[in-house]
Coordinates of C-alpha atoms in Angstrom, one line a residue:
Q1 CA 3.4 10.0 -14.7
V2 CA 1.5 9.7 -11.4
Q3 CA 1.8 11.5 -8.1
L4 CA 0.9 9.7 -4.9
V5 CA -0.1 11.1 -1.5
E6 CA -0.7 8.9 1.5
S7 CA -2.8 9.8 4.5
G8 CA -4.3 8.1 7.5
G9 CA -1.3 7.2 9.6
G10 CA -1.0 7.9 13.3
L11 CA -0.6 6.5 16.8
V12 CA -2.7 3.6 17.8
Q13 CA -2.7 1.1 20.6
A14 CA -2.0 -2.6 20.0
G15 CA -5.1 -4.3 18.8
G16 CA -6.5 -1.1 17.2
S17 CA -7.1 -0.3 13.6
L18 CA -6.1 2.3 11.0
R19 CA -7.1 2.9 7.4
L20 CA -4.5 4.3 5.1
S21 CA -5.4 6.0 1.9
C22 CA -3.3 6.8 -1.2
A23 CA -4.6 9.4 -3.6
A24 CA -3.2 9.4 -7.1
S25 CA -3.1 12.3 -9.5
G26 CA -4.0 12.0 -13.2
R27 CA -6.7 10.4 -15.2
T28 CA -5.2 7.0 -15.9
F29 CA -5.2 5.5 -12.4
N30 CA -6.6 2.2 -13.6
N31 CA -3.5 1.7 -15.7
Y32 CA -1.5 1.2 -12.6
A33 CA -1.0 -1.8 -10.3
M34 CA -0.7 -0.4 -6.8
G35 CA 1.3 -1.5 -3.7
W36 CA 1.9 -0.8 -0.1
F37 CA 5.3 -1.1 1.4
R38 CA 6.7 -0.2 4.8
Q39 CA 10.1 0.6 6.4
A40 CA 10.8 0.3 10.1
P41 CA 13.8 2.1 11.6
G42 CA 17.0 0.2 10.8
K43 CA 15.3 -2.2 8.5
E44 CA 14.9 -2.5 4.7
R45 CA 11.7 -1.5 3.0
E46 CA 9.4 -4.5 2.7
F47 CA 6.3 -5.5 0.7
V48 CA 3.0 -5.3 2.6
S49 CA 0.3 -5.7 0.0
G50 CA -0.4 -5.3 -3.7
V51 CA -3.5 -5.0 -5.9
S52 CA -3.9 -5.5 -9.6
R53 CA -5.3 -2.8 -12.0
N54 CA -8.8 -4.2 -11.8
G55 CA -8.7 -4.9 -8.1
G56 CA -9.2 -8.6 -8.6
D57 CA -5.8 -9.9 -7.7
R58 CA -4.4 -9.1 -4.2
G59 CA -1.3 -10.2 -2.4
Y60 CA -0.1 -9.9 1.2
A61 CA 3.0 -10.4 3.2
D62 CA 2.7 -13.4 5.5
S63 CA 3.1 -11.0 8.5
V64 CA -0.1 -9.1 7.7
K65 CA -2.4 -11.8 6.2
G66 CA -5.7 -12.0 7.8
R67 CA -5.2 -8.5 9.4
F68 CA -4.7 -6.1 6.5
T69 CA -6.9 -5.6 3.5
I70 CA -6.1 -3.7 0.3
A71 CA -8.7 -2.2 -1.9
R72 CA -8.9 0.3 -4.7
D73 CA -11.5 2.7 -6.0
N74 CA -10.6 3.5 -9.6
A75 CA -13.4 6.1 -9.8
K76 CA -11.7 8.0 -7.0
N77 CA -8.1 7.3 -7.9
T78 CA -7.5 5.9 -4.5
V79 CA -6.1 2.8 -3.0
F80 CA -6.7 1.9 0.7
L81 CA -5.0 -0.3 3.3
Q82 CA -7.3 -1.3 6.1
M83 CA -5.1 -2.4 9.0
N84 CA -6.8 -4.3 11.9
S85 CA -5.4 -6.0 15.0
L86 CA -2.3 -3.9 14.8
K87 CA 0.8 -5.0 16.6
P88 CA 3.9 -3.0 17.8
E89 CA 5.9 -4.7 15.0
D90 CA 3.7 -3.0 12.4
T91 CA 5.3 0.3 13.4
A92 CA 6.9 1.8 10.3
I93 CA 6.6 4.4 7.6
Y94 CA 4.1 3.1 5.1
Y95 CA 4.5 4.0 1.4
C96 CA 2.2 3.7 -1.5
A97 CA 3.6 2.8 -4.9
A98 CA 2.4 2.6 -8.5
R99 CA 3.5 0.7 -11.6
N100 CA 2.0 1.2 -15.1
T101 CA 1.4 -2.3 -16.4
P102 CA -0.4 -3.8 -19.3
S103 CA -1.7 -6.6 -17.1
M104 CA -5.2 -6.0 -15.7
T105 CA -5.1 -9.0 -13.3
T106 CA -1.7 -9.3 -11.7
Y107 CA -0.4 -7.4 -8.7
V108 CA 3.3 -6.5 -8.5
F109 CA 5.4 -7.8 -5.6
A110 CA 8.9 -6.4 -5.9
S111 CA 9.6 -2.8 -4.9
S112 CA 12.2 -2.5 -7.7
N113 CA 9.3 -2.8 -10.2
Y114 CA 7.5 0.3 -8.8
P115 CA 8.8 3.6 -10.3
Y116 CA 6.4 5.9 -8.5
W117 CA 6.3 6.4 -4.8
G118 CA 4.5 8.5 -2.3
Q119 CA 6.2 10.4 0.6
G120 CA 5.0 7.9 3.2
T121 CA 2.9 8.1 6.3
Q122 CA 4.0 7.1 9.8
V123 CA 2.2 4.4 11.7
T124 CA 3.1 3.8 15.3
V125 CA 1.6 1.0 17.4
S126 CA 2.1 1.2 21.1
S127 CA 2.1 -1.8 23.3

């Protein structure tokens, strides 16, 4: 089992940047594919980005491609989400998720495939 703690959220003006971090407990972080999801008020949780166990395979929602970058540091048990050129529509609670998977090279897209979740961090982008 893994426990996840997100940090780095906050209030930023449109066009600004934030870097989210997700720290994982345990010694087997590199057994987990990692993902970032977000949920805005009144909306369903949606996929933002995912990264494979070895960091080589990354996926992004169309709405964030070219603006967000996911990365992981397996030595520090941490996954990051660098968010640039933020827009008001990026306002949401951002969640980190983990899935233990045998595949080293494939990220996981569907939220239903992630059994482990963090508590979330609020990102608010003002116009």
